[in-house]
Coordinates of C-alpha atoms in Angstrom, one line a residue:
X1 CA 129.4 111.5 82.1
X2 CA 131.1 108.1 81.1
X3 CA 134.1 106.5 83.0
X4 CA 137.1 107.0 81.2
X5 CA 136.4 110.4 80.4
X6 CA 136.5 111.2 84.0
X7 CA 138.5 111.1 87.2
X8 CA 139.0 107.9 88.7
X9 CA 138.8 106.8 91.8
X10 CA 141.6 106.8 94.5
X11 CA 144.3 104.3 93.7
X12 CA 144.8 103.4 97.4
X13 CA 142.2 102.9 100.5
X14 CA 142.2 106.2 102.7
X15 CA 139.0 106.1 104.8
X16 CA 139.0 103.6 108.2
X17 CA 136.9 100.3 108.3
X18 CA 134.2 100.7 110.6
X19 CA 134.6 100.6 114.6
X20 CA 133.8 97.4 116.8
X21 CA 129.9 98.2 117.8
X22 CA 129.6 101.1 115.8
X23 CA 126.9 102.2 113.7
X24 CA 127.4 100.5 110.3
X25 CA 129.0 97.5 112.5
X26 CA 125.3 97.2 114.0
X27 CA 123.3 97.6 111.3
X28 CA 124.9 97.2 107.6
X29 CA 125.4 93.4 108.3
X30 CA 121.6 92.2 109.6
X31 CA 120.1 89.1 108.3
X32 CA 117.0 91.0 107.4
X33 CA 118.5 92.9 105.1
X34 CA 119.8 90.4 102.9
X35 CA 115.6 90.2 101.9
X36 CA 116.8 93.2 100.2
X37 CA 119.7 92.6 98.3
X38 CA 118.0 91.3 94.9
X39 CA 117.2 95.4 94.4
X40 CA 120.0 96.6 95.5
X41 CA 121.8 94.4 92.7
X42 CA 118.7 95.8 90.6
X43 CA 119.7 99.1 91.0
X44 CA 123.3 99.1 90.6
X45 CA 123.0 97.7 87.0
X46 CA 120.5 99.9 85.9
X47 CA 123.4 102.4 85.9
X48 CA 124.6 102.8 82.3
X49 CA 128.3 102.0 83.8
X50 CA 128.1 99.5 85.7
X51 CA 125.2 97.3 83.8
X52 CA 127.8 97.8 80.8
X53 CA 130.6 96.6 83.2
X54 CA 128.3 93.5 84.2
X55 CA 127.3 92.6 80.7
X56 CA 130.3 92.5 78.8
X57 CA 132.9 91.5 81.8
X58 CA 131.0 89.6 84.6
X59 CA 130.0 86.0 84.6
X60 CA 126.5 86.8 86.8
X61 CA 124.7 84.6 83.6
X62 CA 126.6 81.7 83.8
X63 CA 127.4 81.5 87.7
X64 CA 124.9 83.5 89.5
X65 CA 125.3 81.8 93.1
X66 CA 129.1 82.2 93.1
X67 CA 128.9 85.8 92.0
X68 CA 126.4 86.3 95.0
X69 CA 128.7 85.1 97.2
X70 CA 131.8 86.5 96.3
X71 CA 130.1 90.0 96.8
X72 CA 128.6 88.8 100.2
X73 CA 132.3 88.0 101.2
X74 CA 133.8 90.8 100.2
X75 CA 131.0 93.5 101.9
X76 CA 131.3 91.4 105.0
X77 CA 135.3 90.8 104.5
X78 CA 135.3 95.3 104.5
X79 CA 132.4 95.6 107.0
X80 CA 133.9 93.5 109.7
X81 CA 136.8 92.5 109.1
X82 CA 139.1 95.0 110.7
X83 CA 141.6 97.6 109.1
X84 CA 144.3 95.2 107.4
X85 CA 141.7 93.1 106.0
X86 CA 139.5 95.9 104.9
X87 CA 141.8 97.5 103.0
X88 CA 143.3 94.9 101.7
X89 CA 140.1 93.7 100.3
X90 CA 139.0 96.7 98.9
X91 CA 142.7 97.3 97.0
X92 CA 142.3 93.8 95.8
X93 CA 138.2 95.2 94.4
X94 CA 140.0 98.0 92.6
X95 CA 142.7 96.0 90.8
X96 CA 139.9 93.9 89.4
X97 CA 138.0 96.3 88.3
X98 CA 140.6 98.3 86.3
X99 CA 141.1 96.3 83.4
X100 CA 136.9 96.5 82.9
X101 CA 136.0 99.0 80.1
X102 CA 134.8 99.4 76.5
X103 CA 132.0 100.6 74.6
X104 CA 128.7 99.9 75.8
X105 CA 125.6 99.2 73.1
X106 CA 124.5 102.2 73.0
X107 CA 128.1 103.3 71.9
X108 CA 129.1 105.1 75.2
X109 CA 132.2 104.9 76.8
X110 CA 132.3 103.4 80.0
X111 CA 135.2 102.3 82.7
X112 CA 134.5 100.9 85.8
X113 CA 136.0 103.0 87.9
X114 CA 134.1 105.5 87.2
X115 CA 133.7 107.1 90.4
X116 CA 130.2 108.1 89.6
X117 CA 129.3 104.5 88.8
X118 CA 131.3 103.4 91.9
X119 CA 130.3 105.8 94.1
X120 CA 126.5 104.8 92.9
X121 CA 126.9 101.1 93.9
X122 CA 128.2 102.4 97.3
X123 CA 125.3 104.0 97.7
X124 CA 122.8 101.0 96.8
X125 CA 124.4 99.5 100.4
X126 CA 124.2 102.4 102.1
X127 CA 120.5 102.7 101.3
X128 CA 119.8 99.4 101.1
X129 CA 121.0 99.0 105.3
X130 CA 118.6 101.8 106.2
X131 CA 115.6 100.3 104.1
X132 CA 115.9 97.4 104.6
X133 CA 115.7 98.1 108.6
X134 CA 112.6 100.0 107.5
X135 CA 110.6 97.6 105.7
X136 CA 111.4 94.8 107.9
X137 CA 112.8 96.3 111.6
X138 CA 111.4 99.3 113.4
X139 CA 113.7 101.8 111.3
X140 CA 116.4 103.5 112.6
X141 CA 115.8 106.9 114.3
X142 CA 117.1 110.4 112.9
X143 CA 120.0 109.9 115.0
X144 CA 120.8 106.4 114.3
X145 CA 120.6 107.0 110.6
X146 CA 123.1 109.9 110.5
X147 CA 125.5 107.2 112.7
X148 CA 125.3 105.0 110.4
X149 CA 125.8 107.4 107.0
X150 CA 128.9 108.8 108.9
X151 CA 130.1 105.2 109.3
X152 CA 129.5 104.4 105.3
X153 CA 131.1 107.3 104.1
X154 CA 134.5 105.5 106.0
X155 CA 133.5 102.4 104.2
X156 CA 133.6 104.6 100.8
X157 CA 136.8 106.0 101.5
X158 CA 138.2 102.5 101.9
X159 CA 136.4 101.4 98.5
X160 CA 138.8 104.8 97.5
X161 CA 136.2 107.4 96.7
X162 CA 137.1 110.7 97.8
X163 CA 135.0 113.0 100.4
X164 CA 133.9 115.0 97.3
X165 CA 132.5 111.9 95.3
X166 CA 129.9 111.4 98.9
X167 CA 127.4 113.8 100.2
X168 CA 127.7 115.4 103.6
X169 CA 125.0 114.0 105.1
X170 CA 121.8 112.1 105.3
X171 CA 119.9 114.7 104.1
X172 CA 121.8 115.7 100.7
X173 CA 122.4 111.7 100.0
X174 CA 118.6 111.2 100.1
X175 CA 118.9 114.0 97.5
X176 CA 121.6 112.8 95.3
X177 CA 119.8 109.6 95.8
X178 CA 116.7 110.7 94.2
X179 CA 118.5 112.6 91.4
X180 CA 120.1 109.8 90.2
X181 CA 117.3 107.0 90.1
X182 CA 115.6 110.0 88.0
X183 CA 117.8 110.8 85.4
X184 CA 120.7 108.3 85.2
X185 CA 118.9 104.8 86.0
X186 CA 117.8 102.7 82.6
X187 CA 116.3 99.4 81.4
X188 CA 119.7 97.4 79.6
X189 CA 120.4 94.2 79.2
X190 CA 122.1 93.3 82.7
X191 CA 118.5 94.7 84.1
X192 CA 117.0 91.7 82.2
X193 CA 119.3 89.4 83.1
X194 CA 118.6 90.0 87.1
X195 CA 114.9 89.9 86.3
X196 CA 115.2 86.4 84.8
X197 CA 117.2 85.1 87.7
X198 CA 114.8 85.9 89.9
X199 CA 111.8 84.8 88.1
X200 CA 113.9 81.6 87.0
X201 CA 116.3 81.2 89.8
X202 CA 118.9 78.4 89.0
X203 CA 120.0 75.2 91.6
X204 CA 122.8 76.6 93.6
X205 CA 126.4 74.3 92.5
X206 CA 126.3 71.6 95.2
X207 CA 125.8 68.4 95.0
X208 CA 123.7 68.2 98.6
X209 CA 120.3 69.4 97.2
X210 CA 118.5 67.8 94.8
X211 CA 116.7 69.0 91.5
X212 CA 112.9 67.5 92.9
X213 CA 113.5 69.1 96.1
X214 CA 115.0 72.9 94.9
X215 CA 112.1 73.1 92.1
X216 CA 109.1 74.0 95.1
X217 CA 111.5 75.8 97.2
X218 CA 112.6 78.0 94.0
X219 CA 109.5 78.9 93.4
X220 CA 108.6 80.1 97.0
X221 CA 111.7 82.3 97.0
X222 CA 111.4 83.8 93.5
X223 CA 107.9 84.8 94.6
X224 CA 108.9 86.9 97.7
X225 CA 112.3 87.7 96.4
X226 CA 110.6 89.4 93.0
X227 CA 108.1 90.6 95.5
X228 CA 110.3 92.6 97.4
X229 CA 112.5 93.8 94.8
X230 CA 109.7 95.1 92.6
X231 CA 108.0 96.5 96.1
X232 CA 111.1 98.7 97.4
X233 CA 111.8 100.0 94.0
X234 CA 111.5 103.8 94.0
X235 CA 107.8 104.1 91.8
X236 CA 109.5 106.1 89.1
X237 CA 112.2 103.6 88.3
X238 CA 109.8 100.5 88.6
X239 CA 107.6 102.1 85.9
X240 CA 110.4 103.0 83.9
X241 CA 111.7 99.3 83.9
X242 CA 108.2 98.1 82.7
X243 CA 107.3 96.4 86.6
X244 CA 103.6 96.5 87.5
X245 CA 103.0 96.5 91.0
X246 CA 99.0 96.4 92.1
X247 CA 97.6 97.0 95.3
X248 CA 96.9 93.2 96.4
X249 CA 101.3 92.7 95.7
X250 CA 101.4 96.1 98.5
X251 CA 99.3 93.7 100.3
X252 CA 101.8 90.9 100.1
X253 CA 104.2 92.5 100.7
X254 CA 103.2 94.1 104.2
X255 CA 102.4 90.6 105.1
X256 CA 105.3 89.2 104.8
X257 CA 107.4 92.3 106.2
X258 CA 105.1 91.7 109.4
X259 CA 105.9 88.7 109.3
X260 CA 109.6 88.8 109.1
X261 CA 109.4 91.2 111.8
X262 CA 107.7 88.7 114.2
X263 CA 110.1 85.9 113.5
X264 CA 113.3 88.4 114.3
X265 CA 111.7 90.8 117.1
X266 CA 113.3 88.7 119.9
X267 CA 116.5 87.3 118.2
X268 CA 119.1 89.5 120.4
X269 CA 121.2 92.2 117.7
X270 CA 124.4 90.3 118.0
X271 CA 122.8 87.6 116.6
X272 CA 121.2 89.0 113.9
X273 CA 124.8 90.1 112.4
X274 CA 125.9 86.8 113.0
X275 CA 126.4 85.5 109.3
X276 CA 128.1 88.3 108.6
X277 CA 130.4 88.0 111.4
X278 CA 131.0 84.1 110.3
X279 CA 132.2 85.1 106.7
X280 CA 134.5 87.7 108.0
X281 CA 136.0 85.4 110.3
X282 CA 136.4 82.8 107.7
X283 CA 137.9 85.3 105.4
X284 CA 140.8 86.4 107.8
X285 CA 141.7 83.0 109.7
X286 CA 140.8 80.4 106.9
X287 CA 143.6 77.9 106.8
X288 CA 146.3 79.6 104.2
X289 CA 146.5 83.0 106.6
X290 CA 149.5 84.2 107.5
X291 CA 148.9 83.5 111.5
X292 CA 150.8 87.3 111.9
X293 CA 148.1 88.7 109.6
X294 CA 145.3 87.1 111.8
X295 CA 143.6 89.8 113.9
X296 CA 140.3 90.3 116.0
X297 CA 137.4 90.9 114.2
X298 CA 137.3 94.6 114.1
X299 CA 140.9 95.0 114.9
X300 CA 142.3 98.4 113.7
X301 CA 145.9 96.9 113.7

């Protein structure tokens, strides 16, 4: 199934932007699970569509901090935002994306509104906000996780998929989940180009830190980034994408989850979404805001 031989995705935002304290308000925006966004980007271009998209229309080689944080702006920008800013964020994600199709190498024809492709990368986030909680929080609870896939399925409709593009609940995600990092998932070329970021990871653009001083510190953070990509993977798809993973990186890896977990256990929740609440605020009162179109984070109005 390729994108422009299917439907596309709704033209308009019809879902609500989540609630003030709800669910995916609490969780989706934790510092902790930024740890986990390197496979979460990992997993989105392993789709066919959307690695196409990313190789032939995105400038992730040459500007790899500034595509970070455009997409960190944006998530938080829908998260938390409010209503107007949501979806007005989310139309502004779908007009940029129309123009992106062609023929990927294989000879496939992709588009990137695909709703398959789109609905998958909406699904990376909503996975990645409950694993990440796992690996490096107490997990949420049965109850807490349904919450919080009510509250994403919202946040889909605003990206403009349709109820029937998103499973019902938990349970048949996890399932659709599972079917698509077995058969639709690949090794392509935007797969290699995350890879080498991480093993290689370039100076961010300012002027503040110097080459001596972001050589050491690179190499700290493409240690435990890589080693919590490759760790979170599901098995099959980290085989399939050539990533060996022994028993002394499980090791590692536990380590530095309990870790992580003893640094953040008595930081209050509010202040764990605080960085995401920061961006969204920026986004909607930066100087250049309309004061009229200035609401409270949150605001439904």
């Amino acid at each position: 199934m390729e994108g422009d031989r299917t439907a596309r995705t709704s033209e308009k935002s019809t879902g609500p932007a989540p609630r003030r304290g709800g669910a995916a308000w609490r969780y989706f925006g934790d510092s902790r699970n930024f740890l986990i966004a390197p496979q979460l980007l990992l997993l989105q271009v392993a789709h066919p569509v959307v690695g196409a998209g990313v190789e032939q229309h995105s400038d992730f080689r040459a500007e790899p901090w500034q595509r970070l944080w455009r997409t960190v702006s944006s998530l938080a920008t829908v998260i938390y935002g409010g209503q107007a800013a949501a979806t007005a964020e989310a139309d502004r994600i779908r007009e940029l994306h129309k123009p992106m199709k062609g023929t990927d190498d294989r000879g496939r024809r992709y588009h990137a509104l695909n709703p398959e492709a789109y609905h998958w990368v909406h699904a990376t986030l909503v996975r990645g906000g409950v694993d990440g909680h796992r690996v490096f929080g107490k997990g949420l609870s049965p109850q807490e996780t349904e919450a919080y896939y009510r509250d994403m399925r919202g946040v889909g409709r605003v990206w403009g998929l349709r109820d029937h593009h998103m499973p019902p609940d938990w349970a048949s995600f996890c399932a659709y989940y599972d079917e698509v990092v077995q058969n639709r998932l690949e090794l392509n070329r935007s797969v290699h180009d995350v890879l080498d970021e991480l093993r290689r990871p370039r100076k961010p653009p300012v002027p503040w830190i110097p080459g001596p001083l972001w050589r050491p510190f690179a190499a700290v953070a493409s240690h435990y980034a890589l080693l919590v990509t490759v760790g979170t993977l599901p098995p099959v798809l980290r085989e399939r994408l050539g990533l060996s993973w022994t028993e002394r990186q499980e090791r590692a890896l536990r380590r530095f989850a309990r870790l992580v977990r003893a640094l953040t256990v008595l930081l209050p929740p509010p202040l764990r979404i605080a960085g995401s609440l920061a961006i969204a605020y920026w986004n909607t009162h930066k100087p250049g805001t309309a004061p009229g179109a200035r609401r409270p984070l949150g605001a439904h109005v």
